[in-house]
Each structure stands twice: as structure tokens, then as C-alpha cells.
């Protein structure tokens, strides 16, 4: 009995994990375990023998059972301690900071422009960047043979072979939104339409994708005088200083008469300042909406008239924020974005520039 006791207590003490411990239990107390077999032998003993061997076996069984349980608990404790040591977490460490992003100057300026025109009663309209040639050209009085089509360096979409319909285009200006808006809402109307436009052109002042904002105001008696007032009001609010404008006679197929508009500026050591000096910078095209364009939009030119303009958003962003190269706008260089970008929630207001 003592030998058995020594043997199994030793084995329990040595068991290194739950698996080994279970093997010891089976060897001693399992159905065919050594102790269990011994207990079965009790039946064949004389009553005197049984009286001493019985209680001794039972005591041994109890002792081993509690030794097994104690060892099992000790092993679980050890495993837990090991995990706690391995998965240790220092909750006093400072958090991992994530850098805040910035608002791109184009987004910022679009918001500023929208806020200023909203104050003058202009709603925002949008149109698709992939246009039909009808909206981008024909409806704007630019027929198929017109040189303006060639001048625009248009990107044409692919058509399946044998499909002879004219291809869709990446819109070359925001002017097609004029037609779409007139068709849908009729007159009177007062909208701006900011968005992306595309032309196959690339140098320091041109990128194949850039941004324009279209303006359109139609009513019974809208005139060039209203156009001039609205634009001067806009530029003064946008640049935060009184800005003079200069209208130069020009030509667009979709306006008659047409004018290109310059804003007053000065050049000093290679930097421009808007709103002072004797120089002029061209910033937009404009004019009175051509009767054919009104008609294409479903509006009766004998009843209604209005002005339209198209302005480069990237251009006026460069001017206001002193950004030298247009191409950098679309390079996604983080250093540039952090330098020229705006903090989120730097909410534009019409007074922000002052
Ligand atoms: N769509 C013209 C351009 O892209 C600008 C313009 C718009 C001119 C509206 C007149 C009226 O150059």
C-alpha cells in the first residue's frame, strides 16, 4: 500500500500538464486502474483481511483524489499566470495618435464660393461628369463642325465597334448643367454649378481635370449690369477686399453678347495681390444666355433672359491662397496637403476673408 502511495503521489507531483495528470488518474483510479483493480480484489479476501485492506484502500483513493484535484488547480493557476504575463497590457501608456487630415483647397474654395452665392440667392445644381455631346456641345449652340469642339481638347468615351452614335464625352465645362437645370426647373432660376471638368492639356497652369463653377440667372429682365454687380460682389466677398472687374468683349457660342472678365491685381516680386494695382487677371467667361440655348433648355427667349458665367475654381484658389503650381493640386503629396490644406470645421463664411 505504501509503495502504491509513493508511486502515485510522485507521479502526480511530476505531471507537467493536464494531459499528463489525466494519464496518472487513469492509471490509478480509472476503470482498469491499479487501485480500482485492488479494490475489486477485496471481494476474494477473508473478512479479517478485508477489514484492514478495505479502509486502507479507501483512504489511499481519497488521498490520491484530493492530490489530483490540488495538482489540477495548481496547473490551471500556473497556466493563468503564464497568460497574464504574456498578455500583459500597460494601460498607462499614451494612446496612439492619428494625424488629422486636411480639407483640400479646392473643397474649401468650393464651399466659400457656395456660401457667397448662397447669400445672393443662388442654389447649387450639379450634373454628370460624363456627358452626351448634345448637352456638352449642341444644346450650347456648338454644332458638330464648330471650331470650339476642336479647341476644347475633348476626351471622348469609347463606343463599341459598329455603334455609330456620337460618343459620350468627359464634360469640357460646367455649362451643360445650364441646359439640364433649365429643362428640369424652367425659369426663373438662379443657380451655381460647381464641379469637375476635363480637357486634354497639361502644363504649369493646366491639368487634364480641373474645376469650374458655372453661374446662371434667368428672369424677365436680367441684364449685363446684374452680371457685373453679382461678380464684383462675389470677388469682393471672396478676396475680402474691394475688387474691380474689367469686362472685355469676347465670344462664346452660348452667350450673346459675351465678355471675359478680369480682376484687378498687382504684381510684386513675382507674387500677385488681388484688389490693388494696375494689372488685370482673367478669371472667367460670361455673357447673356444665347436665345438658342434658352430654347434648347425649353425656355421661351421672348419671355425670359439671363446671364451665365463660368469660372475656374482652382484658379481663384491659387490666387487667394498663394499657391504657385496647379499641377500640385492633384499630386496627393501629403506635405503639400498639410501645408495648403485647411483644418476640418474651419467653416467658411462670407466674412472669413476680411
Ligand atoms: N464654358 C466656358 C468655358 O469653359 C465659360 C463660360 C460659361 C462662358 C458661361 C460664358 C458663359 O470656357
CSV table of N, CA and C and ligand atoms in Angstrom, one decimal, residues 140 152 172-176 178 197 199 210 212-215 252 254-255 258-259 284-288 307-311, ligand 1:
chain,number,residue,atom,x,y,z
A,140,UNK,N,-25.6,73.8,-76.4
A,140,UNK,CA,-25.0,75.1,-76.1
A,140,UNK,C,-24.6,75.9,-77.4
A,152,UNK,N,-11.4,72.5,-77.7
A,152,UNK,CA,-11.6,72.2,-76.3
A,152,UNK,C,-10.8,70.9,-75.9
A,172,UNK,N,-16.4,69.2,-70.9
A,172,UNK,CA,-15.2,70.1,-71.0
A,172,UNK,C,-15.5,71.4,-70.3
A,173,UNK,N,-16.7,71.6,-69.8
A,173,UNK,CA,-17.0,72.7,-69.0
A,173,UNK,C,-18.3,72.4,-68.2
A,174,UNK,N,-18.7,73.3,-67.2
A,174,UNK,CA,-19.9,73.0,-66.4
A,174,UNK,C,-21.1,73.6,-67.1
A,175,UNK,N,-20.9,74.2,-68.3
A,175,UNK,CA,-22.1,74.8,-69.0
A,175,UNK,C,-23.2,73.8,-69.3
A,176,UNK,N,-23.0,72.5,-69.6
A,176,UNK,CA,-24.1,71.6,-69.8
A,176,UNK,C,-25.1,71.6,-68.6
A,178,UNK,N,-26.3,74.1,-67.2
A,178,UNK,CA,-27.3,75.1,-67.5
A,178,UNK,C,-28.5,74.5,-68.2
A,197,UNK,N,-14.3,69.3,-64.5
A,197,UNK,CA,-14.3,69.3,-65.9
A,197,UNK,C,-13.0,68.8,-66.5
A,199,UNK,N,-10.1,68.4,-69.8
A,199,UNK,CA,-9.6,68.8,-71.1
A,199,UNK,C,-8.2,68.2,-71.3
A,210,UNK,N,-9.9,69.6,-64.0
A,210,UNK,CA,-9.8,70.8,-63.1
A,210,UNK,C,-11.3,71.2,-62.7
A,212,UNK,N,-14.6,73.9,-62.3
A,212,UNK,CA,-15.2,75.2,-62.7
A,212,UNK,C,-16.4,75.4,-61.8
A,213,UNK,N,-16.9,76.7,-61.7
A,213,UNK,CA,-18.2,76.9,-61.2
A,213,UNK,C,-19.0,77.7,-62.2
A,214,UNK,N,-20.1,77.2,-62.6
A,214,UNK,CA,-21.0,77.8,-63.6
A,214,UNK,C,-22.0,78.7,-62.8
A,215,UNK,N,-22.4,79.8,-63.4
A,215,UNK,CA,-23.4,80.6,-62.8
A,215,UNK,C,-24.5,80.8,-63.8
A,252,UNK,N,-18.4,83.5,-77.1
A,252,UNK,CA,-18.7,82.1,-76.8
A,252,UNK,C,-20.0,81.8,-77.6
A,254,UNK,N,-22.5,80.2,-76.7
A,254,UNK,CA,-23.7,80.1,-75.9
A,254,UNK,C,-24.1,81.3,-75.2
A,255,UNK,N,-23.3,82.4,-75.5
A,255,UNK,CA,-23.7,83.7,-74.9
A,255,UNK,C,-23.7,84.8,-76.0
A,258,UNK,N,-21.0,88.4,-75.3
A,258,UNK,CA,-20.1,87.7,-74.4
A,258,UNK,C,-19.0,88.6,-73.9
A,259,UNK,N,-18.5,88.2,-72.7
A,259,UNK,CA,-17.4,89.0,-72.1
A,259,UNK,C,-16.5,88.1,-71.3
A,284,UNK,N,-12.7,84.6,-65.7
A,284,UNK,CA,-13.9,83.9,-66.1
A,284,UNK,C,-14.4,84.3,-67.5
A,285,UNK,N,-15.3,83.5,-68.0
A,285,UNK,CA,-16.0,83.8,-69.2
A,285,UNK,C,-17.5,84.0,-68.9
A,286,UNK,N,-18.2,84.9,-69.6
A,286,UNK,CA,-19.6,85.2,-69.3
A,286,UNK,C,-20.3,85.8,-70.4
A,287,UNK,N,-21.6,86.1,-70.2
A,287,UNK,CA,-22.4,86.8,-71.2
A,287,UNK,C,-23.9,86.6,-70.9
A,288,UNK,N,-24.7,87.1,-71.9
A,288,UNK,CA,-26.1,86.9,-71.8
A,288,UNK,C,-26.4,85.6,-72.5
A,307,UNK,N,-28.2,85.9,-67.5
A,307,UNK,CA,-26.7,85.8,-67.7
A,307,UNK,C,-26.2,84.5,-67.3
A,308,UNK,N,-25.0,84.2,-67.8
A,308,UNK,CA,-24.3,83.0,-67.4
A,308,UNK,C,-22.8,83.3,-67.3
A,309,UNK,N,-22.1,82.6,-66.4
A,309,UNK,CA,-20.6,82.7,-66.4
A,309,UNK,C,-20.0,81.4,-66.0
A,310,UNK,N,-18.8,81.2,-66.3
A,310,UNK,CA,-18.0,80.0,-65.9
A,310,UNK,C,-16.6,80.4,-65.4
A,311,UNK,N,-16.3,80.0,-64.2
A,311,UNK,CA,-15.1,80.5,-63.6
A,311,UNK,C,-14.2,79.3,-63.1
B,1,LIG,N1,-18.0,77.4,-70.6
B,1,LIG,C1,-17.0,78.5,-70.8
B,1,LIG,C2,-15.6,77.9,-70.7
B,1,LIG,O1,-15.4,76.8,-70.2
B,1,LIG,C3,-17.2,79.6,-69.8
B,1,LIG,C4,-18.5,80.3,-69.9
B,1,LIG,C5,-19.6,79.9,-69.2
B,1,LIG,C6,-18.6,81.4,-70.7
B,1,LIG,C7,-20.8,80.6,-69.3
B,1,LIG,C8,-19.8,82.1,-70.9
B,1,LIG,C9,-20.8,81.6,-70.1
B,1,LIG,O2,-14.6,78.5,-71.1
